[in-house]
Amino acid sequence: MSLIALCVAQGDQIDQQIVQQYVDDQRASRGVLESKHTNNWAVLVSTSRFWFNYRHLANALSMYRTVKRLGIPDSQIILMLADDVACNPRNAFPGTVYNNANRALDLYSNNIEVDYRGYEVTVDTFLRVLTDKVDPALTPRSKRLMTDQNSNIFIYLTGHGGNEFLKFQDAEEISAFDIADAFAQMWETKRYKEILFMIDTCQANTMYSKIYSPNVIGVGSSELDESSYSHHADSDVGVAVIDRFTYYNLEFLEKVEKGSKLTLQDLFDSYDPKEIHSHAGVRTDLYHRNLSQVLITDFFGNVQPVEVDTFDDDDDYDK
Amino acid sequence: MAMVLLSLVVQPVVFGLEGPHNPYRETLDVVPLPRNLVLTTFAFDLMSGSVESSDIEPNPDVLANLTRYGLFPRTVGQIMASTKTREFHLRFVQGRWDSEEWGALPYNGQYAGGTGLEIWAWINGGSDSDQLWYELVNALSGLFCASLNFIDSTRTTENPISFKPHSHSVDLSSLRLFHGALPQETVCTENLTPFMKLLPCKGRTGLSSLLDGHRVFDSRWQSMSLDVVPECDQAGCSLRMSQKVDVVLDTLRALNRQVNNYVPVPVPKEELLCDMSKPYHSDTTCFPWPMIQNLKWKISDLFGKAVQGKCMLGQTQKPELTEEDYNVRLNLTKAWSISRTGGHVISSFAEQATVAIQDHEELDLSFDTQNASFVPPIQSPPIYVQRSMTGRGQQNGGMRTSFRNPSLASVTFIYFESLPWYMKPYLSTLKFVVDGIETDSVLKEINYRPFLERVRGTSIELTLQVPPNTTVSLSYDFDKTLIYLAEYPPDANRGFDVPPGILTILDKDNSDIYTLRTSSLLLSLPTPDFSMPYNVIILTSTVMALAFGTVFNILIRRFVYDSALEAEILLRPSLKERLSARFLRRKSPSSRNSEEAKKYQS
C-alpha cells in the first residue's frame, strides 16, 4: 500500500484518497495518537543571496529569535543563512540586522549561531540535513538534525519561489516533490513526530501541496499565481527589511510567552488577506489533531519536563 | 560548588603546574595610532592541566591522554585528540592593515592572518593525516560557525616551509603540516560568539566583556586568532591556547555613533573641518581635514561598555601586583592624559601605564589629548609588500608583487603563494626587476609544487634577499581556465578570491621574526552564459523530436490503397468547378472523373 502511494505521489496528480488511506495506516501502525512529543527542533532557512534580499535573512533571523525566546536552545536549531548581511560592507549598521524601520530590535545579538552560511546553503545540504544523510565522520553535531520519533520540528523556508519550486541562491531550485519525498524519508526513518512546515515565498501554498506523510501541517503565505510582498523598507538600511506574511506572524507571536495557552488555530485565524496582501493557506488533511488544541509552544517553544518536588526535607535525597 | 571554586583560586597546584602560574591570563594593550585611530589588542592565554611523562624530553603525543582540562575548553582538546593534531593555528581577519601609517603588525605578525580564514595544523597521523585534516577542519567549522569545511584538497597546501611548529625540539619527521585558506569567508558575530565561549568567563566579566560584535566588526582592521600548542617541560606536557583579538578602531566613528546611531547624516556646514591650505578651499569647496587634534574618548565609547569587573577564574590572589600581572597596558605619549574609574594602577610613566582590574568593579579609562597626532612612534616594519594583478582579458593575466626594504640592512624572507588550480602560472615567466633592471640575484631558492587540475593548486615558495633601501618587483604570467558549469559559485560574476601571499622574514637562526600577508585578490574568470544549458536542452530536444518524428513516420507509416475512399475523392468536384458554379450560377457540375469513379464503385 505504501509503495503504491509513493509511486502515485510521483505523478502529477496525487490521489487524495490513497494518500489519506496511507497516512491513516501509518499513523495507526506507529501509535502516535497517544504519546506527547519530548523535544523540539527548528530548521530555519533563508535561501536568498545578495544585499537586496536582506528581508529574507531578516525573516529567518526573526523566527530564530522567536524560537530561542520561547526556549529552543541553539543546539536544537539549524539556522541556514545564504548570505551575510550583518557584516556586509553595504550595511550602514555593522553587525546588526533589523526587521523593522523603527530599529528597536537587533536580531544579530552577541549570542548567535549560524550553522550553515554562505555557499553552504544548497538544496543538497538542506535535504541532507532533513534526512541526516551526512558523513558522520565529517559532519559536526551542531550541523546535524538529531531528531527522533518524538520530536516536533518547525521548518521555516523563505526566499524567492514559484509554482512548486523554491530558488536557492539564484542558482538552483528545490521542488515541492523533493520536500515531500524528504519528509517521507523522515517518516520512514522515524525522525519526527510532527512537523510544522511554514514557507514565505511567492506562490508558497504550492510548496506544501505535494506532501504525503503523516502529521505535517503546511502553512504558506500565498496561493498559486499570487505573490508575497515585503512589508516596508528602512531608508537608512536602504532595502526592505521584512516580508508581510512573516511580519504578521511575528505580530501574533510577540504575544506568546513560554507558558502560553494560545493555539495554532488562533495564529491561523489572525491571518487577514487584506493585510497580508495574499491568501495565506493552511494544509491540515495530513494532521490528526484539532488545531484549536495544538499549542503554539508545541512547535515554537521547547518541552521542558518539570518534575514537581514534593519533598519538604532535603535530607530525603539521601534515601 | 562554592567549595570547588575556592580551591581553584587558592590552590593552582591542582592543575599540576609548577609554581604560582595562572592557568588563565588576559591582557589588553591600547595604542593610539595616527589619524584618530586606536589599536586595541586583547590577549587571552589559557593552559590546560598536564599529562605526566617520565621521559627526559616528553613527547607531546602524550597529550592524547589528557583528561584534566581545568579551564581549558574540552571541545578543543577532544577535537585535537581525535584528529591527532599536535598543534593548530586559526585566523579570522577582515580589513587591511595599513603598514605605511600604522607600522609593524602587533606581535610582529605572528598572530595575524590573511583576509578571510586561514588555518594550519601539524597532524601526527602518518598516512591517515589527509583524512584527519579534513576531519579537523570539519569539526572546527561546526565549532566556529565558519565554512571551514570548504577546505578540501584544492585549497590545501602540504608542508609549506614558511611555517615552523611551536615545539622545535621534538622529532618532526612523523608530522605533516597542512595549510588552508578561505579568503572569501566573511567574519561576523557568529564567529566571535564561539570564540568568546572558549574563554573561562565567556564574555561576562573581565576583558572579554568588551568584545561586542557591533564594535569589533565596525573597524578598519580586525584579526581574531586562536593558537593551540603543546608545552612540555620536565614534568610533562600540557596544552596552551592563545586567543588574540586585534582591532583598529576609528574613535571619531565610535563617538559619532552615540550621536546618531550611525544613521548616515551629512555633517552640517558649520562643523566641517577643512584643510585650508588647499588652493581650492572656499565657501563651497572643502577638502576634509584628516583628523582632529582635540580628542577625548573612553573605553566605553569605543566598545559600548566598560570592563565588567575581573574574571576570577584561574587567578591567584596576590598581595603585591607586579608589572607582569597587568590587565590593561597603555602605550602613550606626553600629549595624552588618562583618567580612570575603577581598577588599580600598577605603574604609571609618561610613555606607558599598566592597570589591573579590581574584582566586582567596572573599569573605564578615559583618554584626553589636545594633540592627537602625537602618538607613540610607529615601528617601521622590516618590509613593505604590495600585490596586484596585471593584464586584461579572460584568457590570461599577470601577477605583480613589489617588495620594498626601507632599512639599511638586507632582508631575507620566504614568500609563499598558494594559487587555486584554475589559475595556471608559468614559472618560466618569473621575473625580478630591481631599479628597472631585470636581475636574478634576489632569488635564492624556489620551492614549487605545480597544480593538478581539480586536485590541488599551485604552491610557490620563493626565498628572496632584498638589498637595503631597494624595491624589488616580482612578476609572472598565468593562464585562466574555463571551469565546468557546476564548479561556478552562485555569484560567479563576482570573481574568485585568491589567497593572500605570506611573507615570513627569517633571521640567521632560521627562526621567523616577522610575518606579513598581502591582500587577497579577486580573479575574474571567463564565466559562461548560465542560461545556455536550458537553451541547448530545448533546442536539441526540438531538433531530436522533429528528426525522430520525421524519420519514424517515413519508416513506419504505411500508405494503404482504399478504393472506396478514392472513389469519393474522385467524385467530388474540383475547387475551380465549385467556385464557378457558385459565382456563375451554372448547374452543379459533375466531376470530370465521374466515369472513372464509376469504375471503382462496385
CSV table of N, CA, C and O in Angstrom, one decimal, chain B residues 165-218:
chain,number,residue,atom,x,y,z
B,165,PRO,N,56.8,24.7,13.5
B,165,PRO,CA,56.0,24.4,14.7
B,165,PRO,C,56.5,25.0,16.0
B,165,PRO,O,57.7,25.4,16.0
B,166,HIS,N,55.6,25.1,16.9
B,166,HIS,CA,56.0,25.7,18.2
B,166,HIS,C,57.0,24.8,18.9
B,166,HIS,O,57.9,25.3,19.6
B,167,SER,N,56.8,23.5,18.8
B,167,SER,CA,57.7,22.6,19.6
B,167,SER,C,58.9,22.3,18.7
B,167,SER,O,58.8,21.3,17.9
B,168,HIS,N,59.9,23.1,18.8
B,168,HIS,CA,61.0,22.9,17.9
B,168,HIS,C,61.8,21.6,18.1
B,168,HIS,O,62.4,21.0,17.3
B,169,SER,N,61.9,21.2,19.4
B,169,SER,CA,62.9,20.2,19.7
B,169,SER,C,62.4,18.8,19.4
B,169,SER,O,63.2,17.9,19.4
B,170,VAL,N,61.1,18.7,19.2
B,170,VAL,CA,60.6,17.3,19.1
B,170,VAL,C,60.8,16.8,17.7
B,170,VAL,O,60.9,17.6,16.7
B,171,ASP,N,61.0,15.5,17.6
B,171,ASP,CA,61.2,14.9,16.3
B,171,ASP,C,60.0,15.2,15.4
B,171,ASP,O,58.8,14.8,15.7
B,172,LEU,N,60.3,15.8,14.2
B,172,LEU,CA,59.2,16.3,13.4
B,172,LEU,C,58.9,15.4,12.2
B,172,LEU,O,58.1,15.7,11.3
B,173,SER,N,59.6,14.3,12.1
B,173,SER,CA,59.6,13.5,10.8
B,173,SER,C,58.2,12.9,10.6
B,173,SER,O,57.8,12.7,9.5
B,174,SER,N,57.5,12.6,11.7
B,174,SER,CA,56.2,11.9,11.5
B,174,SER,C,55.1,12.9,11.4
B,174,SER,O,54.0,12.5,11.0
B,175,LEU,N,55.4,14.2,11.6
B,175,LEU,CA,54.3,15.2,11.5
B,175,LEU,C,54.2,15.7,10.1
B,175,LEU,O,55.1,15.8,9.3
B,176,ARG,N,52.9,16.0,9.7
B,176,ARG,CA,52.7,16.6,8.4
B,176,ARG,C,52.0,17.9,8.7
B,176,ARG,O,51.0,18.0,9.5
B,177,LEU,N,52.4,18.9,7.9
B,177,LEU,CA,51.8,20.2,8.1
B,177,LEU,C,50.8,20.5,6.9
B,177,LEU,O,51.1,20.2,5.8
B,178,PHE,N,49.6,20.9,7.3
B,178,PHE,CA,48.6,21.3,6.3
B,178,PHE,C,48.2,22.7,6.5
B,178,PHE,O,48.1,23.2,7.6
B,179,HIS,N,48.1,23.4,5.4
B,179,HIS,CA,47.7,24.8,5.4
B,179,HIS,C,46.5,25.0,4.5
B,179,HIS,O,46.6,24.6,3.3
B,180,GLY,N,45.5,25.7,4.9
B,180,GLY,CA,44.4,26.0,4.1
B,180,GLY,C,43.9,27.5,4.3
B,180,GLY,O,44.0,28.0,5.4
B,181,ALA,N,43.4,28.1,3.2
B,181,ALA,CA,42.9,29.5,3.4
B,181,ALA,C,41.6,29.6,2.6
B,181,ALA,O,41.4,29.1,1.5
B,182,LEU,N,40.7,30.4,3.2
B,182,LEU,CA,39.5,30.7,2.5
B,182,LEU,C,39.3,32.3,2.5
B,182,LEU,O,38.8,32.8,3.5
B,183,PRO,N,39.9,32.9,1.5
B,183,PRO,CA,39.8,34.4,1.5
B,183,PRO,C,38.5,35.0,1.3
B,183,PRO,O,38.3,36.2,1.7
B,184,GLN,N,37.5,34.3,0.8
B,184,GLN,CA,36.2,34.9,0.6
B,184,GLN,C,35.3,34.7,1.8
B,184,GLN,O,34.1,35.2,1.7
B,185,GLU,N,35.7,34.2,2.8
B,185,GLU,CA,34.9,33.9,4.0
B,185,GLU,C,34.7,35.2,4.8
B,185,GLU,O,35.6,36.0,5.0
B,186,THR,N,33.4,35.5,5.1
B,186,THR,CA,33.2,36.7,5.9
B,186,THR,C,33.3,36.3,7.4
B,186,THR,O,33.1,35.2,7.8
B,187,VAL,N,33.7,37.3,8.2
B,187,VAL,CA,33.9,37.1,9.6
B,187,VAL,C,32.8,38.0,10.3
B,187,VAL,O,32.7,39.2,10.0
B,188,CYS,N,32.0,37.4,11.1
B,188,CYS,CA,30.9,38.2,11.7
B,188,CYS,C,30.7,37.7,13.1
B,188,CYS,O,31.4,36.8,13.6
B,189,THR,N,29.6,38.2,13.8
B,189,THR,CA,29.4,37.9,15.2
B,189,THR,C,29.3,36.4,15.4
B,189,THR,O,29.6,35.9,16.5
B,190,GLU,N,28.8,35.6,14.5
B,190,GLU,CA,28.7,34.2,14.7
B,190,GLU,C,30.0,33.5,14.9
B,190,GLU,O,30.1,32.4,15.4
B,191,ASN,N,31.1,34.1,14.4
B,191,ASN,CA,32.4,33.6,14.7
B,191,ASN,C,33.0,34.1,16.0
B,191,ASN,O,33.8,33.4,16.7
B,192,LEU,N,32.6,35.3,16.4
B,192,LEU,CA,33.1,35.9,17.6
B,192,LEU,C,32.4,35.2,18.8
B,192,LEU,O,33.1,35.0,19.9
B,193,THR,N,31.1,34.8,18.7
B,193,THR,CA,30.4,34.2,19.8
B,193,THR,C,31.1,32.9,20.3
B,193,THR,O,31.5,32.8,21.5
B,194,PRO,N,31.4,31.9,19.4
B,194,PRO,CA,32.1,30.7,20.0
B,194,PRO,C,33.5,31.0,20.4
B,194,PRO,O,34.0,30.3,21.3
B,195,PHE,N,34.2,32.0,19.8
B,195,PHE,CA,35.5,32.4,20.2
B,195,PHE,C,35.5,32.8,21.6
B,195,PHE,O,36.4,32.4,22.4
B,196,MET,N,34.5,33.6,22.0
B,196,MET,CA,34.4,34.1,23.4
B,196,MET,C,34.0,33.0,24.3
B,196,MET,O,34.3,33.0,25.5
B,197,LYS,N,33.2,32.0,23.8
B,197,LYS,CA,32.7,31.0,24.7
B,197,LYS,C,33.8,30.0,25.1
B,197,LYS,O,33.7,29.2,26.0
B,198,LEU,N,34.9,30.0,24.4
B,198,LEU,CA,36.1,29.2,24.8
B,198,LEU,C,36.8,29.7,26.0
B,198,LEU,O,37.5,29.0,26.7
B,199,LEU,N,36.5,31.0,26.3
B,199,LEU,CA,37.2,31.6,27.4
B,199,LEU,C,36.5,31.2,28.7
B,199,LEU,O,35.3,31.0,28.7
B,200,PRO,N,37.3,31.2,29.8
B,200,PRO,CA,36.6,30.8,31.1
B,200,PRO,C,35.4,31.7,31.5
B,200,PRO,O,34.4,31.2,31.9
B,201,CYS,N,35.6,33.0,31.3
B,201,CYS,CA,34.5,33.9,31.8
B,201,CYS,C,33.5,34.1,30.7
B,201,CYS,O,32.5,34.8,30.9
B,202,LYS,N,33.7,33.6,29.5
B,202,LYS,CA,32.7,33.6,28.4
B,202,LYS,C,32.1,35.0,28.1
B,202,LYS,O,31.0,35.1,27.7
B,203,GLY,N,32.9,36.0,28.2
B,203,GLY,CA,32.4,37.3,27.8
B,203,GLY,C,31.5,38.0,28.8
B,203,GLY,O,30.9,39.0,28.6
B,204,ARG,N,31.4,37.4,30.0
B,204,ARG,CA,30.5,38.0,31.0
B,204,ARG,C,31.3,39.0,31.9
B,204,ARG,O,30.8,40.1,32.1
B,205,THR,N,32.5,38.6,32.3
B,205,THR,CA,33.3,39.6,33.1
B,205,THR,C,34.7,39.6,32.5
B,205,THR,O,35.0,38.8,31.6
B,206,GLY,N,35.5,40.5,33.0
B,206,GLY,CA,36.9,40.5,32.5
B,206,GLY,C,36.9,41.3,31.2
B,206,GLY,O,36.0,41.9,30.7
B,207,LEU,N,38.1,41.2,30.6
B,207,LEU,CA,38.3,41.9,29.3
B,207,LEU,C,37.4,41.4,28.2
B,207,LEU,O,37.1,42.2,27.3
B,208,SER,N,37.0,40.2,28.2
B,208,SER,CA,36.2,39.6,27.1
B,208,SER,C,34.8,40.3,27.2
B,208,SER,O,34.1,40.2,26.2
B,209,SER,N,34.4,41.0,28.2
B,209,SER,CA,33.1,41.6,28.3
B,209,SER,C,33.1,42.8,27.3
B,209,SER,O,32.0,43.3,27.0
B,210,LEU,N,34.3,43.3,26.9
B,210,LEU,CA,34.3,44.4,26.0
B,210,LEU,C,34.0,44.0,24.5
B,210,LEU,O,33.6,44.8,23.7
B,211,LEU,N,34.2,42.7,24.3
B,211,LEU,CA,34.1,42.2,22.9
B,211,LEU,C,32.6,42.1,22.4
B,211,LEU,O,31.9,41.3,22.9
B,212,ASP,N,32.3,43.1,21.6
B,212,ASP,CA,30.9,43.1,21.1
B,212,ASP,C,30.9,43.2,19.6
B,212,ASP,O,31.7,44.0,19.0
B,213,GLY,N,30.2,42.3,19.0
B,213,GLY,CA,30.3,42.2,17.5
B,213,GLY,C,29.9,43.5,16.8
B,213,GLY,O,30.5,43.8,15.7
B,214,HIS,N,29.1,44.3,17.4
B,214,HIS,CA,28.7,45.6,16.8
B,214,HIS,C,29.9,46.5,16.7
B,214,HIS,O,29.9,47.4,15.8
B,215,ARG,N,30.9,46.4,17.6
B,215,ARG,CA,32.0,47.3,17.6
B,215,ARG,C,33.2,46.7,16.9
B,215,ARG,O,33.9,47.3,16.2
B,216,VAL,N,33.4,45.4,17.2
B,216,VAL,CA,34.6,44.7,16.7
B,216,VAL,C,34.6,44.7,15.2
B,216,VAL,O,35.6,44.8,14.5
B,217,PHE,N,33.4,44.5,14.6
B,217,PHE,CA,33.3,44.4,13.1
B,217,PHE,C,33.0,45.7,12.5
B,217,PHE,O,32.7,45.8,11.3
B,218,ASP,N,33.1,46.8,13.2
B,218,ASP,CA,32.9,48.1,12.7
B,218,ASP,C,34.3,48.8,12.8
B,218,ASP,O,34.4,49.9,13.3
